[in-house]
mmCIF file of C-alpha atoms in Angstrom:
data_model
loop_
_atom_site.group_PDB
_atom_site.id
_atom_site.type_symbol
_atom_site.label_atom_id
_atom_site.label_comp_id
_atom_site.label_asym_id
_atom_site.label_seq_id
_atom_site.Cartn_x
_atom_site.Cartn_y
_atom_site.Cartn_z
ATOM 1 C CA MET A 1 -4.943 4.405 -20.951
ATOM 2 C CA ILE A 2 -3.905 4.096 -17.301
ATOM 3 C CA ASP A 3 -3.920 7.849 -16.727
ATOM 4 C CA GLU A 4 -7.581 8.028 -17.765
ATOM 5 C CA LEU A 5 -8.767 5.539 -15.141
ATOM 6 C CA LYS A 6 -10.821 6.802 -12.224
ATOM 7 C CA ILE A 7 -10.407 4.830 -9.005
ATOM 8 C CA MET A 8 -12.360 5.196 -5.766
ATOM 9 C CA ASP A 9 -10.274 4.483 -2.674
ATOM 10 C CA TRP A 10 -10.110 4.962 1.089
ATOM 11 C CA LEU A 11 -7.069 6.160 2.974
ATOM 12 C CA VAL A 12 -6.111 3.237 5.202
ATOM 13 C CA HIS A 13 -2.374 3.745 5.609
ATOM 14 C CA GLY A 14 -0.949 6.917 4.112
ATOM 15 C CA GLY A 15 2.618 5.633 3.990
ATOM 16 C CA HIS A 16 1.670 2.408 2.218
ATOM 17 C CA GLN A 17 -0.591 4.158 -0.272
ATOM 18 C CA TYR A 18 1.915 6.877 -1.120
ATOM 19 C CA GLU A 19 3.529 4.809 -3.876
ATOM 20 C CA PHE A 20 0.172 3.354 -4.917
ATOM 21 C CA PHE A 21 -1.026 6.838 -5.810
ATOM 22 C CA LYS A 22 1.938 7.105 -8.198
ATOM 23 C CA THR A 23 0.670 4.304 -10.438
ATOM 24 C CA GLY A 24 -0.996 6.706 -12.868
ATOM 25 C CA PRO A 25 -4.810 6.744 -12.518
ATOM 26 C CA GLN A 26 -6.884 9.537 -11.037
ATOM 27 C CA PHE A 27 -7.711 8.620 -7.437
ATOM 28 C CA TYR A 28 -10.702 9.799 -5.414
ATOM 29 C CA CYS A 29 -10.072 9.282 -1.740
ATOM 30 C CA SER A 30 -11.900 9.518 1.573
ATOM 31 C CA LYS A 31 -10.863 8.495 5.084
ATOM 32 C CA LEU A 32 -12.339 5.426 6.740
ATOM 33 C CA ASP A 33 -14.578 7.656 8.850
ATOM 34 C CA GLY A 34 -15.969 9.301 5.705
ATOM 35 C CA ASP A 35 -14.199 12.633 6.158
ATOM 36 C CA PRO A 36 -11.748 14.066 3.611
ATOM 37 C CA PRO A 37 -8.099 13.245 4.332
ATOM 38 C CA ALA A 38 -5.818 16.031 5.489
ATOM 39 C CA GLU A 39 -2.156 16.387 4.592
ATOM 40 C CA GLY A 40 -1.017 15.017 7.932
ATOM 41 C CA ASP A 41 -2.970 11.803 7.389
ATOM 42 C CA PHE A 42 -0.620 10.659 4.646
ATOM 43 C CA GLY A 43 2.690 10.885 6.451
ATOM 44 C CA ARG A 44 4.141 11.897 3.088
ATOM 45 C CA PRO A 45 4.086 15.121 0.997
ATOM 46 C CA ILE A 46 1.017 13.997 -0.924
ATOM 47 C CA PHE A 47 -0.188 17.478 -1.770
ATOM 48 C CA SER A 48 3.045 18.761 -3.264
ATOM 49 C CA SER A 49 3.917 15.730 -5.386
ATOM 50 C CA LEU A 50 0.615 13.994 -6.147
ATOM 51 C CA SER A 51 -2.104 16.605 -5.748
ATOM 52 C CA ALA A 52 -2.964 16.549 -9.460
ATOM 53 C CA ARG A 53 -3.702 12.795 -9.313
ATOM 54 C CA VAL A 54 -5.439 12.491 -5.930
ATOM 55 C CA SER A 55 -8.767 14.171 -5.146
ATOM 56 C CA LEU A 56 -9.644 14.290 -1.448
ATOM 57 C CA ASP A 57 -13.258 14.654 -0.373
ATOM 58 C CA ARG A 58 -15.997 13.376 1.926
ATOM 59 C CA GLU A 59 -17.279 9.893 1.153
ATOM 60 C CA VAL A 60 -20.805 11.175 0.623
ATOM 61 C CA GLU A 61 -19.557 13.573 -2.068
ATOM 62 C CA LEU A 62 -17.418 10.928 -3.765
ATOM 63 C CA SER A 63 -20.395 8.555 -3.887
ATOM 64 C CA ARG A 64 -21.897 10.803 -6.574
ATOM 65 C CA GLY A 65 -19.062 9.997 -8.973
ATOM 66 C CA ILE A 66 -18.668 7.275 -11.593
ATOM 67 C CA TYR A 67 -15.521 5.150 -11.364
ATOM 68 C CA ASP A 68 -13.721 2.520 -13.405
ATOM 69 C CA LEU A 69 -12.417 0.608 -10.386
ATOM 70 C CA ILE A 70 -13.177 0.458 -6.675
ATOM 71 C CA MET A 71 -10.511 -0.465 -4.125
ATOM 72 C CA ILE A 72 -11.578 -2.873 -1.377
ATOM 73 C CA ARG A 73 -9.853 -2.016 1.885
ATOM 74 C CA ALA A 74 -9.819 -3.552 5.358
ATOM 75 C CA GLY A 75 -11.945 -1.378 7.637
ATOM 76 C CA VAL A 76 -14.593 -0.542 5.013
ATOM 77 C CA SER A 77 -17.798 -2.497 5.710
ATOM 78 C CA PRO A 78 -19.281 -4.287 2.683
ATOM 79 C CA GLY A 79 -22.451 -2.198 2.710
ATOM 80 C CA ARG A 80 -20.565 1.040 2.172
ATOM 81 C CA TYR A 81 -19.560 -0.028 -1.327
ATOM 82 C CA ASN A 82 -23.182 -0.245 -2.492
ATOM 83 C CA LYS A 83 -23.624 3.452 -3.240
ATOM 84 C CA PHE A 84 -20.522 3.410 -5.450
ATOM 85 C CA ARG A 85 -21.469 0.216 -7.230
ATOM 86 C CA LYS A 86 -24.997 1.500 -7.849
ATOM 87 C CA ARG A 87 -23.703 4.269 -10.084
ATOM 88 C CA SER A 88 -20.559 2.672 -11.526
ATOM 89 C CA ASN A 89 -20.987 -1.122 -11.413
ATOM 90 C CA ALA A 90 -17.183 -1.074 -11.367
ATOM 91 C CA PRO A 91 -15.086 -4.168 -10.567
ATOM 92 C CA GLY A 92 -13.110 -4.250 -7.345
ATOM 93 C CA ILE A 93 -9.481 -4.795 -6.368
ATOM 94 C CA ALA A 94 -8.756 -5.983 -2.827
ATOM 95 C CA THR A 95 -5.439 -5.546 -1.062
ATOM 96 C CA ILE A 96 -4.454 -7.980 1.680
ATOM 97 C CA GLN A 97 -1.357 -7.724 3.828
ATOM 98 C CA THR A 98 -0.482 -10.168 6.589
ATOM 99 C CA VAL A 99 -3.426 -12.463 7.365
ATOM 100 C CA GLY A 100 -4.272 -15.502 9.404
ATOM 101 C CA ARG A 101 -5.181 -18.925 8.169
ATOM 102 C CA HIS A 102 -8.520 -18.042 6.591
ATOM 103 C CA PRO A 103 -8.440 -14.523 5.105
ATOM 104 C CA ASP A 104 -12.063 -14.575 3.974
ATOM 105 C CA SER A 105 -13.165 -14.855 7.604
ATOM 106 C CA ASN A 106 -11.461 -11.646 8.720
ATOM 107 C CA PHE A 107 -11.620 -9.758 5.422
ATOM 108 C CA PRO A 108 -14.828 -10.719 3.556
ATOM 109 C CA LEU A 109 -14.641 -9.973 -0.148
ATOM 110 C CA PRO A 110 -17.653 -9.075 -2.285
ATOM 111 C CA LYS A 111 -18.338 -11.185 -5.360
ATOM 112 C CA TRP A 112 -17.440 -8.280 -7.639
ATOM 113 C CA ALA A 113 -13.832 -8.297 -6.397
ATOM 114 C CA LYS A 114 -11.982 -9.527 -9.493
ATOM 115 C CA CYS A 115 -8.400 -9.181 -8.244
ATOM 116 C CA VAL A 116 -6.612 -9.674 -4.937
ATOM 117 C CA VAL A 117 -3.200 -8.099 -4.349
ATOM 118 C CA TRP A 118 -0.956 -9.491 -1.602
ATOM 119 C CA ASN A 119 2.213 -7.918 -0.203
ATOM 120 C CA SER A 120 3.472 -11.322 0.990
ATOM 121 C CA LYS A 121 4.026 -14.202 -1.410
ATOM 122 C CA ILE A 122 3.932 -16.670 1.467
ATOM 123 C CA CYS A 123 0.534 -15.353 2.584
ATOM 124 C CA MET A 124 -0.731 -15.535 -1.000
ATOM 125 C CA ASP A 125 0.519 -19.080 -1.549
ATOM 126 C CA ASN A 126 -0.999 -20.249 1.735
ATOM 127 C CA ASN A 127 -4.366 -18.556 1.339
ATOM 128 C CA TYR A 128 -5.333 -17.855 -2.264
ATOM 129 C CA LYS A 129 -7.325 -21.098 -2.556
ATOM 130 C CA ASN A 130 -9.639 -19.767 0.165
ATOM 131 C CA LEU A 131 -10.581 -16.963 -2.241
ATOM 132 C CA PRO A 132 -11.460 -18.795 -5.463
ATOM 133 C CA GLY A 133 -12.584 -17.138 -8.672
ATOM 134 C CA ARG A 134 -10.262 -14.168 -8.337
ATOM 135 C CA HIS A 135 -6.996 -13.217 -10.005
ATOM 136 C CA HIS A 136 -4.194 -13.127 -7.416
ATOM 137 C CA PHE A 137 -1.095 -10.954 -7.590
ATOM 138 C CA TYR A 138 1.933 -10.530 -5.337
ATOM 139 C CA ILE A 139 3.304 -6.983 -5.185
ATOM 140 C CA PRO A 140 5.833 -5.984 -2.502
ATOM 141 C CA HIS A 141 6.463 -2.340 -1.688
ATOM 142 C CA GLY A 142 8.254 -0.199 -4.237
ATOM 143 C CA PHE A 143 10.381 2.839 -3.380
ATOM 144 C CA ASP A 144 11.825 5.654 -5.440
ATOM 145 C CA PRO A 145 15.633 5.556 -5.058
ATOM 146 C CA VAL A 146 15.735 9.287 -5.845
ATOM 147 C CA GLU A 147 13.449 10.105 -2.911
ATOM 148 C CA PHE A 148 14.967 7.540 -0.556
ATOM 149 C CA LYS A 149 18.593 8.254 -1.261
ATOM 150 C CA LYS A 150 21.839 7.465 0.490
ATOM 151 C CA LYS A 151 23.406 10.677 1.827
ATOM 152 C CA ASP A 152 26.899 11.381 3.074
ATOM 153 C CA LEU A 153 25.851 12.430 6.570
ATOM 154 C CA LYS A 154 27.745 11.892 9.798
ATOM 155 C CA LYS A 155 26.393 8.889 11.693
ATOM 156 C CA ASN A 156 25.230 9.394 15.268
ATOM 157 C CA GLY A 157 26.203 5.971 16.629
ATOM 158 C CA ARG A 158 22.601 5.143 17.552
ATOM 159 C CA VAL A 159 19.985 2.566 16.554
ATOM 160 C CA LEU A 160 16.744 3.511 14.798
ATOM 161 C CA THR A 161 13.430 1.661 14.587
ATOM 162 C CA VAL A 162 10.405 3.061 12.747
ATOM 163 C CA ALA A 163 7.078 1.633 13.922
ATOM 164 C CA SER A 164 3.720 3.263 14.578
ATOM 165 C CA VAL A 165 1.400 2.296 17.444
ATOM 166 C CA PHE A 166 4.234 -0.017 18.457
ATOM 167 C CA ARG A 167 3.093 -1.134 21.911
ATOM 168 C CA LYS A 168 -0.522 -1.692 20.823
ATOM 169 C CA ARG A 169 0.571 -3.858 17.875
ATOM 170 C CA GLY A 170 3.358 -5.442 19.888
ATOM 171 C CA SER A 171 2.590 -9.077 19.110
ATOM 172 C CA LYS A 172 2.972 -8.402 15.375
ATOM 173 C CA LEU A 173 5.830 -5.937 15.529
ATOM 174 C CA GLY A 174 8.009 -7.568 18.180
ATOM 175 C CA PHE A 175 7.670 -4.795 20.742
ATOM 176 C CA ALA A 176 8.832 -6.899 23.701
ATOM 177 C CA ASP A 177 12.082 -7.836 21.953
ATOM 178 C CA TRP A 178 12.675 -4.248 20.892
ATOM 179 C CA LYS A 179 12.048 -2.976 24.425
ATOM 180 C CA HIS A 180 14.579 -5.453 25.802
ATOM 181 C CA VAL A 181 17.166 -4.350 23.243
ATOM 182 C CA SER A 182 16.451 -0.697 24.006
ATOM 183 C CA ASN A 183 16.720 -1.169 27.768
ATOM 184 C CA THR A 184 19.963 -3.110 27.354
ATOM 185 C CA LEU A 185 21.781 -0.921 24.845
ATOM 186 C CA ARG A 186 20.408 2.475 25.898
ATOM 187 C CA ASN A 187 21.081 3.895 22.435
ATOM 188 C CA CYS A 188 17.830 3.089 20.592
ATOM 189 C CA ASP A 189 15.353 5.607 19.194
ATOM 190 C CA LEU A 190 11.870 5.123 17.812
ATOM 191 C CA ALA A 191 10.168 7.138 15.073
ATOM 192 C CA GLY A 192 6.457 6.834 14.340
ATOM 193 C CA HIS A 193 3.032 8.022 15.451
ATOM 194 C CA GLY A 194 1.138 6.638 18.410
ATOM 195 C CA ASP A 195 4.372 6.057 20.346
ATOM 196 C CA GLU A 196 4.485 9.317 22.284
ATOM 197 C CA ASP A 197 4.206 7.501 25.626
ATOM 198 C CA LEU A 198 7.511 5.709 25.014
ATOM 199 C CA SER A 199 10.633 7.453 26.278
ATOM 200 C CA GLU A 200 12.555 6.455 23.149
ATOM 201 C CA SER A 201 10.088 8.149 20.788
ATOM 202 C CA ILE A 202 11.485 10.969 18.657
ATOM 203 C CA GLY A 203 8.190 11.751 16.885
ATOM 204 C CA THR A 204 6.805 11.457 13.381
ATOM 205 C CA PHE A 205 8.487 12.967 10.350
ATOM 206 C CA PRO A 206 7.482 13.540 6.716
ATOM 207 C CA MET A 207 9.898 13.074 3.857
ATOM 208 C CA PRO A 208 12.478 14.369 3.123
ATOM 209 C CA LYS A 209 13.175 14.841 6.844
ATOM 210 C CA LEU A 210 12.567 11.131 7.399
ATOM 211 C CA CYS A 211 15.149 10.351 4.728
ATOM 212 C CA ASN A 212 17.688 12.503 6.580
ATOM 213 C CA ILE A 213 16.925 10.649 9.807
ATOM 214 C CA TYR A 214 17.540 7.290 8.150
ATOM 215 C CA ASN A 215 20.874 8.570 6.906
ATOM 216 C CA ARG A 216 22.011 9.915 10.287
ATOM 217 C CA TYR A 217 21.519 6.692 12.238
ATOM 218 C CA SER A 218 24.174 3.998 12.299
ATOM 219 C CA VAL A 219 21.910 0.913 12.446
ATOM 220 C CA PHE A 220 18.287 0.171 11.640
ATOM 221 C CA LEU A 221 16.574 -2.511 13.747
ATOM 222 C CA ASN A 222 13.431 -4.299 12.539
ATOM 223 C CA THR A 223 11.823 -6.635 15.087
ATOM 224 C CA THR A 224 8.576 -7.547 13.281
ATOM 225 C CA THR A 225 7.225 -11.043 13.800
ATOM 226 C CA ARG A 226 3.901 -11.066 11.878
ATOM 227 C CA SER A 227 4.203 -8.134 9.496
ATOM 228 C CA ALA A 228 4.961 -9.435 6.027
ATOM 229 C CA MET A 229 6.923 -6.598 4.439
ATOM 230 C CA PRO A 230 7.273 -3.663 6.850
ATOM 231 C CA ARG A 231 7.556 -0.463 4.869
ATOM 232 C CA SER A 232 10.126 1.157 7.148
ATOM 233 C CA ARG A 233 12.596 -1.679 6.581
ATOM 234 C CA GLY A 234 12.347 -1.137 2.829
ATOM 235 C CA GLU A 235 12.888 2.601 3.256
ATOM 236 C CA ALA A 236 15.945 1.972 5.428
ATOM 237 C CA LEU A 237 17.395 -0.475 2.885
ATOM 238 C CA MET A 238 16.863 2.011 0.055
ATOM 239 C CA CYS A 239 18.636 4.693 2.094
ATOM 240 C CA GLY A 240 21.636 2.405 2.439
ATOM 241 C CA MET A 241 21.352 1.738 6.157
ATOM 242 C CA ALA A 242 22.959 -1.218 7.881
ATOM 243 C CA VAL A 243 19.883 -3.258 8.808
ATOM 244 C CA VAL A 244 19.362 -5.892 11.497
ATOM 245 C CA THR A 245 16.070 -7.651 10.847
ATOM 246 C CA THR A 246 14.006 -10.674 11.727
ATOM 247 C CA ASN A 247 13.972 -13.346 9.027
ATOM 248 C CA ASN A 248 10.340 -14.190 8.261
ATOM 249 C CA TYR A 249 7.672 -13.997 5.553
ATOM 250 C CA GLY A 250 10.199 -14.755 2.830
ATOM 251 C CA ILE A 251 12.511 -11.766 3.244
ATOM 252 C CA ASN A 252 15.419 -14.199 2.688
ATOM 253 C CA GLN A 253 14.234 -14.432 -0.930
ATOM 254 C CA TYR A 254 15.608 -10.914 -1.329
ATOM 255 C CA LEU A 255 18.226 -10.387 1.368
ATOM 256 C CA LYS A 256 21.241 -12.504 2.315
ATOM 257 C CA ASP A 257 22.530 -12.609 5.867
ATOM 258 C CA GLY A 258 25.953 -10.997 6.108
ATOM 259 C CA HIS A 259 25.714 -9.427 2.647
ATOM 260 C CA ASP A 260 22.965 -6.792 2.665
ATOM 261 C CA CYS A 261 21.602 -7.261 6.200
ATOM 262 C CA LEU A 262 22.092 -9.222 9.390
ATOM 263 C CA PHE A 263 19.302 -11.604 10.425
ATOM 264 C CA ALA A 264 18.367 -11.888 14.101
ATOM 265 C CA ASP A 265 15.267 -13.685 15.366
ATOM 266 C CA ASN A 266 15.594 -13.253 19.119
ATOM 267 C CA LYS A 267 16.401 -10.347 21.409
ATOM 268 C CA GLU A 268 19.872 -11.514 22.448
ATOM 269 C CA ASP A 269 20.920 -12.085 18.850
ATOM 270 C CA MET A 270 19.577 -8.623 17.983
ATOM 271 C CA ILE A 271 21.822 -7.079 20.613
ATOM 272 C CA LYS A 272 24.809 -9.061 19.334
ATOM 273 C CA LYS A 273 24.223 -8.087 15.682
ATOM 274 C CA VAL A 274 23.583 -4.417 16.474
ATOM 275 C CA ASN A 275 26.799 -4.181 18.494
ATOM 276 C CA LEU A 276 28.709 -5.903 15.688
ATOM 277 C CA LEU A 277 27.650 -3.198 13.234
ATOM 278 C CA LEU A 278 28.261 -0.354 15.681
ATOM 279 C CA ASP A 279 31.777 -1.642 16.424
ATOM 280 C CA ASN A 280 32.719 -2.416 12.809
ATOM 281 C CA LYS A 281 32.188 0.663 10.649
ATOM 282 C CA SER A 282 33.639 -0.901 7.502
ATOM 283 C CA LEU A 283 31.240 -3.857 7.773
ATOM 284 C CA SER A 284 28.348 -1.483 8.432
ATOM 285 C CA LEU A 285 29.231 0.573 5.354
ATOM 286 C CA GLU A 286 29.566 -2.520 3.160
ATOM 287 C CA ILE A 287 26.239 -3.970 4.272
ATOM 288 C CA GLY A 288 24.549 -0.598 3.838
ATOM 289 C CA ASN A 289 25.822 -0.192 0.281
ATOM 290 C CA ASN A 290 24.726 -3.726 -0.580
ATOM 291 C CA ALA A 291 21.355 -3.068 1.048
ATOM 292 C CA ARG A 292 20.682 -0.138 -1.251
ATOM 293 C CA ASN A 293 21.667 -2.163 -4.308
ATOM 294 C CA SER A 294 19.298 -4.957 -3.292
ATOM 295 C CA ALA A 295 16.473 -2.513 -2.590
ATOM 296 C CA LYS A 296 16.927 -0.898 -6.002
ATOM 297 C CA LYS A 297 16.776 -4.350 -7.580
ATOM 298 C CA TYR A 298 13.840 -5.868 -5.693
ATOM 299 C CA PHE A 299 11.818 -2.955 -4.272
ATOM 300 C CA ASN A 300 12.021 -0.396 -7.055
ATOM 301 C CA ILE A 301 9.138 1.962 -7.758
ATOM 302 C CA ASN A 302 9.266 1.214 -11.506
ATOM 303 C CA THR A 303 8.704 -2.517 -10.973
ATOM 304 C CA TYR A 304 5.966 -1.752 -8.472
ATOM 305 C CA ILE A 305 4.125 0.484 -10.947
ATOM 306 C CA SER A 306 4.392 -2.011 -13.814
ATOM 307 C CA ARG A 307 2.936 -4.766 -11.606
ATOM 308 C CA TRP A 308 -0.015 -2.587 -10.666
ATOM 309 C CA GLU A 309 -0.610 -1.806 -14.338
ATOM 310 C CA GLU A 310 -1.056 -5.557 -14.867
ATOM 311 C CA VAL A 311 -3.617 -5.662 -12.057
ATOM 312 C CA PHE A 312 -5.605 -2.746 -13.499
ATOM 313 C CA ALA A 313 -5.647 -4.381 -16.921
ATOM 314 C CA LYS A 314 -6.805 -7.752 -15.549
ATOM 315 C CA ALA A 315 -9.528 -6.156 -13.421
ATOM 316 C CA LEU A 316 -10.931 -4.338 -16.438
ATOM 317 C CA SER A 317 -10.678 -7.282 -18.844
#
């Protein structure tokens, strides 16, 4: 039974792991520095909605437990798993997001890692042969359409981007293009942590306040260049926003330009597409409605959970 599984994990990205903690098992979680996570570390209301399924503690305390599975996360050195494996001898599941040409060189996997989960099919197809002897799965983000809902709120005529530590991760997230668009249009705002030094920053918000913010903005702009499936874009789609986004890492397998989004791969085209949506409210509404329908079809929490159930079963087989 899935709900009887005990899984050891580390909090790497609270937003990304929010849905993962909904998959059913009992999770035991520490931060990368070994301290227990606090509510603010998740960026989501983890305590109110998932507290019964997620136990938060220091790594040294969690190492005394016995687990069915151990998650392998970027940022956890291989030697730190030994104390958990010594007691449990549990198989591992690794998660890999956007990677370079040789993933094993920048994310070494222990031999006991039975499964590898990718959030980009293109990355998986290009790299899985470098990690032989494992079972590979592709699972994009999944969102709850009840939590990320479309609301009938008055639009503010402005452009929203959600990206954390934007400037520092600029080469992956397209910061230079976004900054050009922001300086040109003068109507762009940025939500996320680690961006307080940017004049456009409006701070960090938990749900459901974040959901309200998505619904108040007229356009969502995603400028990522090397981030396979940015979570914020999926949230914006599920909230029915009119989205302008770069077209990379196979997003055109799910979205169609002019139907449920507008694709733009350079800064001048971004400005053109954003202005088109701001000037044409009926087009913006149509694309937003189609965006939510596509998100419910391709990025639904139920599909996400069922795919993870397959991973758990394969890892334990």
